[in-house]
Amino acid sequence: MSLNHGPLTLAIPGPSVMPERVLRAMHRASPNIYEGELIDLVDGLFPDLKAVARTQHHVALYIANGHGAWEASLANTLVAGDRVLVLATGRFGPGWAEMAEKRGVIVETLDFGMHAAADPQTVEDFLRKPENADIKAVLTVQADTATSVINDIAALREAITSAGHDALYMVDCIASLGCDRFEMDEWGVDLMVAGCQKGLMTPPGMAFVYFNDKANEARKRCEPGGYWDWTPRFGGEYFYQKFGGTAPTHHLYGLREALTMLVHEEGMENVWARHETIAHAIWDAVDAWGTGQNSGLHHNIEDRMDRSRAVSTIATGPDDAKRLREWCENQAGLTLGIGLGFGEPNSNEWNRRFRIGHMGHQNVPMTMGALGTIQTALQALAIPHGSGALEAAGARLATHGQG
């Protein structure tokens, strides 16, 4: 017998939970794609997308996932034979690098492992070397969903500047936009990529490339091709050019509702504060579980300052994470994230990690419900763990808004 009845609950690091308002906004007949309300709606998306990223620069919309955003960013800034520096702090920096290599770009990698953020001093030292003067771009992620690390984007920009280097600074915010604080202009980011399916609470299918004038200048030496070229997407004369063809109509209605919730109703400062509190509540619970005798539960990233507020990667004893995930989904209806990036699928390293997504549309019942389900699984499976996790999480949530 199973207690898994009713709707399935997602606690994975994307696609994230979609608000009912977003789903209802999408549940409508197809609109006129030549004139009228859709054109006006899209015009209103651009300032709100910029507000989420804290930028006054450009943003191009693509019908794509995060990999499409990666390719668009590369196609418009680099050519075969260019050298770039990739900062690896998990799985997704190397993924961006692999795509660059397929386009003929020469990739240099600074690998900081699976348990730490990128070190700005190491980056500065690398860029100061005369043989690295020709590096065209530095690529990094803000939050890597495999490791749950968050990189200090402002400090890494300072490292590039201190080295006296003119490389483009390109940041992947696919997991972090709308969850972790991001200040594109203040932090000196030249290009940023994002998707709609995580902090922006919309079904997968739209990707965004933000870029400043410096990145747009680099576009002049490239041949991005018809679809990936961002020029008509932000400066085209006709509506269809914004999407390289037919607009993703229903995604746009959903995105409009999501941005209304984030930018106009809650406000980005409050969005970030909510994610901050919920993340710390989850971390408090995991800390409590980890204090038990023989408990193997612990955070993949030790220092809280180096953890994303969107996702938490948790290590367990051998095979415990796999058993826990299976129990939560099959017996209780809660889906947790797999241990992505640690060993081969179904290896010992793979099966001893799980991830909790706490991005986007999250509140107290969702947080406490997920934690309560995990604790029930730990008890049902007799996995050693400490006590007081739910009390610790509740106490943290109770402090929200108290200064």
Short mmCIF file of C-alpha atoms in Angstrom, two decimals:
data_model
loop_
_atom_site.label_atom_id
_atom_site.label_comp_id
_atom_site.label_asym_id
_atom_site.label_seq_id
_atom_site.Cartn_x
_atom_site.Cartn_y
_atom_site.Cartn_z
CA MET A 1 0.00 0.00 0.00
CA SER A 2 1.04 3.60 -0.59
CA LEU A 3 0.20 7.02 0.78
CA ASN A 4 0.90 8.48 -2.66
CA HIS A 5 -2.49 9.90 -3.60
CA GLY A 6 -3.33 13.36 -4.86
CA PRO A 7 -1.07 15.64 -6.87
CA LEU A 8 2.62 14.88 -7.25
CA THR A 9 4.81 17.39 -5.41
CA LEU A 10 8.02 18.59 -7.07
CA ALA A 11 11.11 19.49 -5.08
CA ILE A 12 13.60 19.28 -7.92
CA PRO A 13 15.89 22.08 -9.13
CA GLY A 14 13.80 22.75 -12.21
CA PRO A 15 11.45 22.66 -13.87
CA SER A 16 10.06 24.32 -10.78
CA VAL A 17 6.53 24.39 -9.42
CA MET A 18 4.26 26.50 -11.63
CA PRO A 19 1.74 28.82 -9.92
CA GLU A 20 -1.90 28.20 -10.73
CA ARG A 21 -2.06 31.77 -12.00
CA VAL A 22 0.60 31.00 -14.61
CA LEU A 23 -1.20 27.85 -15.72
CA ARG A 24 -4.53 29.65 -15.96
CA ALA A 25 -2.97 32.46 -18.00
CA MET A 26 -1.74 29.87 -20.51
CA HIS A 27 -5.08 28.03 -20.68
CA ARG A 28 -6.61 29.97 -23.57
CA ALA A 29 -7.12 29.89 -27.30
CA SER A 30 -4.29 30.88 -29.63
CA PRO A 31 -4.10 34.64 -30.20
CA ASN A 32 -3.56 36.75 -33.28
CA ILE A 33 0.20 36.68 -33.89
CA TYR A 34 0.21 39.64 -36.29
CA GLU A 35 -1.29 42.48 -34.26
CA GLY A 36 -3.14 43.30 -31.08
CA GLU A 37 -2.72 42.21 -27.48
CA LEU A 38 0.15 39.75 -27.97
CA ILE A 39 2.39 42.40 -29.49
CA ASP A 40 1.61 44.78 -26.62
CA LEU A 41 2.16 42.01 -24.07
CA VAL A 42 5.63 41.20 -25.44
CA ASP A 43 6.64 44.87 -25.45
CA GLY A 44 5.87 44.88 -21.73
CA LEU A 45 7.99 41.80 -21.03
CA PHE A 46 11.31 43.42 -21.88
CA PRO A 47 11.44 46.01 -19.06
CA ASP A 48 10.34 43.38 -16.53
CA LEU A 49 12.91 40.83 -17.71
CA LYS A 50 15.52 43.56 -17.31
CA ALA A 51 14.22 44.37 -13.83
CA VAL A 52 14.70 40.74 -12.72
CA ALA A 53 18.34 40.86 -13.88
CA ARG A 54 18.96 44.45 -12.71
CA THR A 55 20.11 45.70 -16.10
CA GLN A 56 19.47 48.56 -18.49
CA HIS A 57 21.03 46.69 -21.41
CA HIS A 58 19.63 44.30 -24.01
CA VAL A 59 17.79 40.99 -23.77
CA ALA A 60 17.00 38.56 -26.58
CA LEU A 61 14.30 35.87 -26.31
CA TYR A 62 14.68 32.40 -27.82
CA ILE A 63 12.37 29.42 -28.15
CA ALA A 64 14.86 27.08 -26.47
CA ASN A 65 16.06 25.59 -23.21
CA GLY A 66 19.24 26.51 -21.35
CA HIS A 67 21.41 24.73 -23.91
CA GLY A 68 19.91 26.99 -26.57
CA ALA A 69 20.86 30.03 -24.49
CA TRP A 70 24.41 28.69 -24.25
CA GLU A 71 24.64 28.27 -28.02
CA ALA A 72 23.14 31.69 -28.72
CA SER A 73 25.62 33.34 -26.37
CA LEU A 74 28.56 31.63 -28.04
CA ALA A 75 27.33 32.19 -31.60
CA ASN A 76 27.09 35.94 -31.09
CA THR A 77 30.40 36.55 -29.31
CA LEU A 78 33.02 33.98 -30.39
CA VAL A 79 34.46 32.40 -33.51
CA ALA A 80 36.35 29.18 -34.07
CA GLY A 81 39.91 29.47 -32.81
CA ASP A 82 39.09 31.92 -30.00
CA ARG A 83 40.32 30.98 -26.51
CA VAL A 84 38.05 31.18 -23.48
CA LEU A 85 38.47 30.49 -19.77
CA VAL A 86 35.79 28.35 -18.11
CA LEU A 87 35.44 28.20 -14.33
CA ALA A 88 34.22 24.72 -13.37
CA THR A 89 32.38 24.38 -10.04
CA GLY A 90 30.08 21.49 -10.90
CA ARG A 91 28.48 20.10 -14.02
CA PHE A 92 27.17 23.11 -15.91
CA GLY A 93 30.29 25.19 -16.43
CA PRO A 94 31.87 22.19 -18.17
CA GLY A 95 28.63 21.72 -20.13
CA TRP A 96 28.90 25.24 -21.52
CA ALA A 97 32.56 24.52 -22.30
CA GLU A 98 31.68 21.34 -24.21
CA MET A 99 29.30 23.32 -26.41
CA ALA A 100 31.99 25.93 -27.04
CA GLU A 101 34.45 23.22 -28.11
CA LYS A 102 31.92 21.86 -30.58
CA ARG A 103 31.91 25.29 -32.19
CA GLY A 104 35.70 25.26 -32.54
CA VAL A 105 36.45 27.44 -29.53
CA ILE A 106 39.59 26.55 -27.56
CA VAL A 107 38.68 26.05 -23.90
CA GLU A 108 40.98 26.56 -20.93
CA THR A 109 39.48 25.30 -17.67
CA LEU A 110 40.11 26.16 -14.05
CA ASP A 111 38.50 23.28 -12.17
CA PHE A 112 37.55 24.08 -8.58
CA GLY A 113 36.00 20.66 -7.98
CA MET A 114 32.53 19.64 -6.83
CA HIS A 115 32.64 21.11 -3.33
CA ALA A 116 33.83 24.71 -3.65
CA ALA A 117 33.20 28.03 -5.36
CA ALA A 118 35.59 29.56 -7.88
CA ASP A 119 38.52 31.36 -6.25
CA PRO A 120 38.91 34.94 -7.57
CA GLN A 121 42.65 35.08 -6.83
CA THR A 122 43.27 31.95 -8.91
CA VAL A 123 41.33 33.53 -11.77
CA GLU A 124 43.28 36.80 -11.49
CA ASP A 125 46.61 34.95 -11.43
CA PHE A 126 45.67 33.00 -14.56
CA LEU A 127 44.60 36.09 -16.49
CA ARG A 128 47.73 38.04 -15.50
CA LYS A 129 49.97 35.60 -17.36
CA PRO A 130 51.12 37.08 -20.69
CA GLU A 131 50.30 33.88 -22.54
CA ASN A 132 46.65 34.32 -21.56
CA ALA A 133 46.26 37.85 -22.88
CA ASP A 134 44.30 36.52 -25.86
CA ILE A 135 41.49 34.99 -23.77
CA LYS A 136 38.29 36.36 -25.31
CA ALA A 137 35.83 35.48 -22.55
CA VAL A 138 35.54 34.16 -19.01
CA LEU A 139 32.57 31.83 -18.57
CA THR A 140 31.09 30.80 -15.23
CA VAL A 141 27.79 29.86 -13.62
CA GLN A 142 26.29 31.80 -10.76
CA ALA A 143 24.64 28.70 -9.24
CA ASP A 144 25.44 25.16 -10.33
CA THR A 145 22.47 22.90 -9.70
CA ALA A 146 24.64 19.78 -9.54
CA THR A 147 26.73 20.93 -6.59
CA SER A 148 24.44 23.73 -5.26
CA VAL A 149 27.45 26.05 -5.11
CA ILE A 150 27.06 29.77 -5.74
CA ASN A 151 29.93 31.75 -7.18
CA ASP A 152 30.72 35.30 -6.11
CA ILE A 153 30.01 37.03 -9.41
CA ALA A 154 31.05 40.48 -8.21
CA ALA A 155 34.37 39.21 -6.81
CA LEU A 156 35.15 37.33 -10.02
CA ARG A 157 34.53 40.50 -12.03
CA GLU A 158 36.93 42.33 -9.72
CA ALA A 159 39.51 39.63 -10.37
CA ILE A 160 39.19 40.10 -14.13
CA THR A 161 39.49 43.87 -13.76
CA SER A 162 42.43 43.63 -11.35
CA ALA A 163 44.25 41.46 -13.87
CA GLY A 164 43.88 44.26 -16.40
CA HIS A 165 42.12 41.87 -18.76
CA ASP A 166 39.52 42.84 -21.37
CA ALA A 167 37.81 39.45 -21.69
CA LEU A 168 34.04 39.33 -21.91
CA TYR A 169 32.51 38.26 -18.61
CA MET A 170 29.74 35.72 -19.33
CA VAL A 171 27.56 34.25 -16.57
CA ASP A 172 25.04 31.38 -16.58
CA CYS A 173 22.06 32.30 -14.37
CA ILE A 174 19.78 29.53 -15.62
CA ALA A 175 19.31 28.14 -12.11
CA SER A 176 19.69 31.35 -10.13
CA LEU A 177 17.76 34.12 -11.88
CA GLY A 178 14.83 35.12 -9.70
CA CYS A 179 16.20 33.14 -6.72
CA ASP A 180 19.74 34.31 -5.87
CA ARG A 181 20.49 38.02 -5.93
CA PHE A 182 21.92 39.03 -9.30
CA GLU A 183 23.01 42.55 -10.27
CA MET A 184 24.09 42.43 -13.90
CA ASP A 185 25.07 46.06 -14.33
CA GLU A 186 26.41 46.74 -10.84
CA TRP A 187 28.56 43.59 -10.94
CA GLY A 188 29.94 44.31 -14.41
CA VAL A 189 28.58 41.27 -16.25
CA ASP A 190 28.80 41.60 -20.03
CA LEU A 191 26.53 38.70 -20.95
CA MET A 192 24.12 36.50 -18.99
CA VAL A 193 22.03 33.50 -20.00
CA ALA A 194 18.85 32.30 -18.30
CA GLY A 195 15.77 30.13 -18.79
CA CYS A 196 12.10 30.46 -17.92
CA GLN A 197 11.59 27.15 -16.08
CA LYS A 198 13.23 27.76 -12.72
CA GLY A 199 13.04 31.03 -10.82
CA LEU A 200 10.70 32.44 -13.48
CA MET A 201 8.12 29.70 -12.81
CA THR A 202 7.11 29.07 -16.45
CA PRO A 203 7.15 25.73 -18.33
CA PRO A 204 10.44 24.91 -20.10
CA GLY A 205 10.74 26.31 -23.60
CA MET A 206 12.03 29.88 -23.45
CA ALA A 207 15.61 31.07 -22.97
CA PHE A 208 17.08 34.54 -22.58
CA VAL A 209 20.43 36.09 -23.45
CA TYR A 210 21.16 39.41 -21.76
CA PHE A 211 24.07 41.44 -23.14
CA ASN A 212 25.61 44.88 -22.95
CA ASP A 213 27.13 47.06 -25.66
CA LYS A 214 30.57 45.47 -25.24
CA ALA A 215 29.15 42.03 -25.98
CA ASN A 216 27.14 43.44 -28.85
CA GLU A 217 30.34 44.91 -30.30
CA ALA A 218 31.86 41.40 -30.27
CA ARG A 219 28.91 40.28 -32.36
CA LYS A 220 30.30 42.21 -35.35
CA ARG A 221 33.12 39.69 -35.88
CA CYS A 222 30.80 36.68 -35.71
CA GLU A 223 28.49 34.87 -38.10
CA PRO A 224 25.79 33.60 -35.75
CA GLY A 225 23.43 32.43 -38.48
CA GLY A 226 19.79 33.26 -38.96
CA TYR A 227 18.19 31.73 -35.91
CA TRP A 228 20.79 32.47 -33.24
CA ASP A 229 21.52 36.04 -34.34
CA TRP A 230 20.34 38.28 -31.53
CA THR A 231 20.27 41.53 -33.54
CA PRO A 232 16.74 41.18 -34.97
CA ARG A 233 15.47 39.84 -31.66
CA PHE A 234 16.00 43.14 -29.87
CA GLY A 235 16.10 45.55 -32.79
CA GLY A 236 14.06 43.98 -35.58
CA GLU A 237 11.41 45.92 -37.46
CA TYR A 238 8.79 43.16 -37.36
CA PHE A 239 7.28 41.25 -34.45
CA TYR A 240 8.15 37.77 -35.75
CA GLN A 241 11.84 38.71 -35.78
CA LYS A 242 11.87 38.77 -31.97
CA PHE A 243 11.48 34.96 -32.05
CA GLY A 244 13.04 33.96 -35.36
CA GLY A 245 9.55 33.03 -36.55
CA THR A 246 6.27 32.24 -34.80
CA ALA A 247 6.14 33.45 -31.23
CA PRO A 248 5.81 30.93 -28.34
CA THR A 249 2.36 32.34 -27.67
CA HIS A 250 1.24 30.47 -24.58
CA HIS A 251 4.64 30.61 -22.92
CA LEU A 252 4.46 34.37 -23.30
CA TYR A 253 1.12 34.55 -21.49
CA GLY A 254 2.52 32.41 -18.69
CA LEU A 255 5.71 34.46 -18.47
CA ARG A 256 3.69 37.68 -18.34
CA GLU A 257 1.81 36.41 -15.28
CA ALA A 258 5.00 35.16 -13.60
CA LEU A 259 6.78 38.49 -14.08
CA THR A 260 3.76 40.34 -12.74
CA MET A 261 3.98 38.23 -9.58
CA LEU A 262 7.73 38.67 -9.19
CA VAL A 263 8.37 42.25 -10.26
CA HIS A 264 5.15 44.14 -9.67
CA GLU A 265 3.53 42.34 -6.74
CA GLU A 266 6.23 40.79 -4.56
CA GLY A 267 9.22 42.86 -5.72
CA MET A 268 12.66 41.44 -6.35
CA GLU A 269 14.12 42.39 -2.97
CA ASN A 270 11.30 40.46 -1.29
CA VAL A 271 11.70 37.54 -3.72
CA TRP A 272 15.36 37.24 -2.77
CA ALA A 273 14.56 37.58 0.93
CA ARG A 274 11.97 34.79 0.71
CA HIS A 275 14.45 32.47 -0.99
CA GLU A 276 17.04 33.37 1.64
CA THR A 277 14.78 32.38 4.54
CA ILE A 278 13.52 29.18 2.93
CA ALA A 279 17.05 28.08 2.02
CA HIS A 280 18.29 28.61 5.58
CA ALA A 281 15.30 26.69 6.95
CA ILE A 282 16.19 23.71 4.77
CA TRP A 283 19.85 23.97 5.75
CA ASP A 284 18.90 24.06 9.44
CA ALA A 285 16.89 20.86 8.97
CA VAL A 286 19.74 19.09 7.20
CA ASP A 287 22.16 20.20 9.92
CA ALA A 288 19.87 18.65 12.53
CA TRP A 289 19.58 15.39 10.62
CA GLY A 290 23.36 15.29 10.35
CA THR A 291 23.92 15.40 14.12
CA GLY A 292 22.58 11.89 14.74
CA GLN A 293 24.81 9.01 15.71
CA ASN A 294 26.16 7.31 12.59
CA SER A 295 24.34 9.83 10.40
CA GLY A 296 25.91 10.24 6.99
CA LEU A 297 23.80 13.25 5.98
CA HIS A 298 25.66 16.46 5.24
CA HIS A 299 25.70 19.39 2.84
CA ASN A 300 27.78 19.09 -0.31
CA ILE A 301 28.86 22.72 0.13
CA GLU A 302 30.09 23.28 3.68
CA ASP A 303 30.01 27.09 3.91
CA ARG A 304 26.52 28.61 3.78
CA MET A 305 27.87 31.69 2.03
CA ASP A 306 28.87 29.47 -0.88
CA ARG A 307 25.44 27.81 -1.28
CA SER A 308 22.78 28.77 -3.77
CA ARG A 309 19.42 29.86 -2.38
CA ALA A 310 17.72 27.88 -5.17
CA VAL A 311 18.89 24.29 -4.58
CA SER A 312 20.61 22.18 -1.93
CA THR A 313 22.74 19.13 -2.69
CA ILE A 314 22.82 16.64 0.18
CA ALA A 315 25.19 13.69 0.66
CA THR A 316 24.19 10.53 2.52
CA GLY A 317 25.59 7.13 3.34
CA PRO A 318 26.04 4.62 0.47
CA ASP A 319 22.77 4.12 -1.47
CA ASP A 320 20.75 6.00 1.17
CA ALA A 321 19.95 8.89 -1.18
CA LYS A 322 18.64 6.52 -3.84
CA ARG A 323 16.46 4.68 -1.33
CA LEU A 324 15.23 7.95 0.13
CA ARG A 325 14.32 9.39 -3.27
CA GLU A 326 12.48 6.24 -4.28
CA TRP A 327 10.50 6.11 -1.02
CA CYS A 328 9.56 9.79 -1.22
CA GLU A 329 8.28 9.47 -4.78
CA ASN A 330 6.63 6.05 -4.66
CA GLN A 331 5.22 6.10 -1.16
CA ALA A 332 4.56 9.79 -0.59
CA GLY A 333 4.36 11.60 -3.95
CA LEU A 334 7.39 13.87 -3.49
CA THR A 335 9.98 14.04 -6.27
CA LEU A 336 13.51 14.97 -5.22
CA GLY A 337 16.45 15.71 -7.49
CA ILE A 338 18.98 13.05 -8.44
CA GLY A 339 22.68 13.31 -7.57
CA LEU A 340 23.70 14.83 -10.88
CA GLY A 341 27.39 15.07 -11.76
CA PHE A 342 28.79 12.80 -9.04
CA GLY A 343 30.05 9.65 -10.76
CA GLU A 344 28.31 7.68 -13.47
CA PRO A 345 24.55 7.05 -13.25
CA ASN A 346 23.74 4.42 -10.60
CA SER A 347 27.32 4.40 -9.30
CA ASN A 348 28.01 4.58 -5.56
CA GLU A 349 28.73 8.32 -5.77
CA TRP A 350 25.57 8.91 -7.79
CA ASN A 351 23.35 7.00 -5.34
CA ARG A 352 24.56 8.75 -2.20
CA ARG A 353 23.35 12.23 -3.12
CA PHE A 354 20.02 13.91 -3.62
CA ARG A 355 18.97 17.47 -4.25
CA ILE A 356 16.17 19.62 -2.86
CA GLY A 357 14.92 22.31 -5.20
CA HIS A 358 13.58 25.39 -3.39
CA MET A 359 13.31 27.81 -6.27
CA GLY A 360 10.55 29.99 -7.59
CA HIS A 361 7.02 29.38 -6.32
CA GLN A 362 7.82 28.33 -2.75
CA ASN A 363 6.12 28.98 0.58
CA VAL A 364 5.99 27.60 4.13
CA PRO A 365 3.62 24.63 3.54
CA MET A 366 5.67 23.51 0.53
CA THR A 367 8.92 23.80 2.49
CA MET A 368 7.70 22.08 5.63
CA GLY A 369 5.84 19.48 3.59
CA ALA A 370 8.97 18.50 1.71
CA LEU A 371 11.07 18.39 4.89
CA GLY A 372 8.41 16.41 6.73
CA THR A 373 8.25 13.88 3.91
CA ILE A 374 12.04 13.48 3.90
CA GLN A 375 12.03 12.96 7.66
CA THR A 376 9.27 10.35 7.32
CA ALA A 377 11.37 8.56 4.70
CA LEU A 378 14.40 8.60 6.98
CA GLN A 379 12.30 6.97 9.70
CA ALA A 380 10.64 4.45 7.38
CA LEU A 381 13.98 3.36 5.93
CA ALA A 382 15.79 3.39 9.31
CA ILE A 383 18.43 5.76 7.92
CA PRO A 384 20.41 7.18 10.88
CA HIS A 385 19.66 10.85 11.49
CA GLY A 386 19.46 13.42 14.24
CA SER A 387 16.31 14.89 15.73
CA GLY A 388 14.86 18.38 15.76
CA ALA A 389 14.98 19.06 12.02
CA LEU A 390 11.40 20.23 11.61
CA GLU A 391 11.56 22.32 14.75
CA ALA A 392 14.74 23.99 13.49
CA ALA A 393 13.22 24.73 10.09
CA GLY A 394 10.04 26.06 11.65
CA ALA A 395 11.98 28.32 13.99
CA ARG A 396 13.91 29.76 11.06
CA LEU A 397 10.77 30.39 9.01
CA ALA A 398 9.17 32.09 11.98
CA THR A 399 11.90 34.76 11.96
CA HIS A 400 11.13 35.92 8.40
CA GLY A 401 10.45 39.61 8.21
CA GLN A 402 11.63 40.33 11.74
CA GLY A 403 14.70 42.20 10.59
#
